[in-house]
Tab-separated table of C-alpha atoms in Angstrom:
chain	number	residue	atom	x	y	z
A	122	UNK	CA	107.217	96.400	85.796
A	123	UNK	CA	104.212	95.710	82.977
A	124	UNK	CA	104.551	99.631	82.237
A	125	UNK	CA	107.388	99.880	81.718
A	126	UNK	CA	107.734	96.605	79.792
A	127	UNK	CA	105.013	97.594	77.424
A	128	UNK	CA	104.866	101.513	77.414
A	129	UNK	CA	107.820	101.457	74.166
A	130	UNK	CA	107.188	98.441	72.963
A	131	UNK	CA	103.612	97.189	71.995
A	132	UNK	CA	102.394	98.871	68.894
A	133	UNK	CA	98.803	97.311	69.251
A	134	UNK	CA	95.906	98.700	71.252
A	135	UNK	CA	95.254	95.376	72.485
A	136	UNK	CA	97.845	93.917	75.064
A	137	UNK	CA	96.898	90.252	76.169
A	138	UNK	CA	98.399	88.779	79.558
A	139	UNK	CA	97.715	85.320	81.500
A	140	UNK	CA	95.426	85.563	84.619
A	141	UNK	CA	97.998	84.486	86.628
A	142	UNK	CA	99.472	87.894	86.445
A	143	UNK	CA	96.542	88.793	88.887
A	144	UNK	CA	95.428	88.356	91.792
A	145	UNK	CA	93.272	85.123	92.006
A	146	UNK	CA	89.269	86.403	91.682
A	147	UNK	CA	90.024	89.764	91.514
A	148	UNK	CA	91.627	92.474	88.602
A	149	UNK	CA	94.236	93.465	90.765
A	150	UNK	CA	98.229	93.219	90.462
A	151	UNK	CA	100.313	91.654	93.217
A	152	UNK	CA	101.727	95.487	93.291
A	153	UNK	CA	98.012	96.975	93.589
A	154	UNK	CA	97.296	98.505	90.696
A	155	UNK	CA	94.303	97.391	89.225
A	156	UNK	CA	93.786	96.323	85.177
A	157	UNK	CA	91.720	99.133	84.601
A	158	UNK	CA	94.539	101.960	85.924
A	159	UNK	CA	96.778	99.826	83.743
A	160	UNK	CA	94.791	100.357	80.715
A	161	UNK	CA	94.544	103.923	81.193
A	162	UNK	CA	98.050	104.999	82.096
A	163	UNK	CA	99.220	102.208	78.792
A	164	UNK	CA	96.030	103.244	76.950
A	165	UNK	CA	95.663	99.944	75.738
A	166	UNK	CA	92.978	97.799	76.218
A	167	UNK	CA	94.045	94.817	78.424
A	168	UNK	CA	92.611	90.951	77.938
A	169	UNK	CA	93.208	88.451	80.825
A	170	UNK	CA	93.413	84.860	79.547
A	171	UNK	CA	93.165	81.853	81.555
A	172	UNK	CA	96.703	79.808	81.205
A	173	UNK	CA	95.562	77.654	78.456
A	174	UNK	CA	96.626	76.975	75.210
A	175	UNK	CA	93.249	76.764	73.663
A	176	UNK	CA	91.818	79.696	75.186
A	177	UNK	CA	95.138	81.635	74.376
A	178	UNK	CA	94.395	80.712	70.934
A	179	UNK	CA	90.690	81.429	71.001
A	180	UNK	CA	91.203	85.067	73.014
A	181	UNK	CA	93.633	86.138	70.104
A	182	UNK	CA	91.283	85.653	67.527
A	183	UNK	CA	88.624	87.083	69.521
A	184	UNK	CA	90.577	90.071	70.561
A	185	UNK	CA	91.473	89.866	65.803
A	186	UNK	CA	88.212	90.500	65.330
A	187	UNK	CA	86.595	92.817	67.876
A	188	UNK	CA	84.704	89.852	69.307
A	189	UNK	CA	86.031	89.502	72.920
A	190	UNK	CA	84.735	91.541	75.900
C-alpha cells in the first residue's frame, strides 16, 4: 500500500514514516518487504522515526540538513 501511496505523490528523495509501520526490532513490513526493497523500488531514501513528537521534529531537521543516518 506505501508504494503505491507514495510512488505519484512525494516529490522529495526523503520519505519519513513512524516505526510503528514496522515490525517491532526489525526493518521489515507487516507485508514482508523490507525498508531497504522499499527504498529501491520508491528510490527514495526512507527514515523510521520513533512515534514522538520531539523526535518527529528533530528527524525532519536532521533529514533538512543531510545530518541523519
Amino acid at each position: 500500500d506505501i508504494m503505491e501511496q507514495l510512488e505519484d505523490i512525494v516529490d522529495n528523495d526523503v520519505v519519513i514514516i513512524p516505526s510503528s509501520m514496522l515490525k517491532t526490532n526489525e526493518d521489515i513490513f507487516l507485508d514482508g518487504i523490507t525498508l531497504n526493497e522499499l527504498q529501491g523500488k520508491l528510490n527514495k531514501r526512507i527514515v523510521k522515526c520513533e512515534v514522538n513528537g520531539k523526535l518527529f521534529i528533530k528527524t525532519i531537521r536532521e533529514v533538512g540538513t543531510d545530518n541523519y543516518d
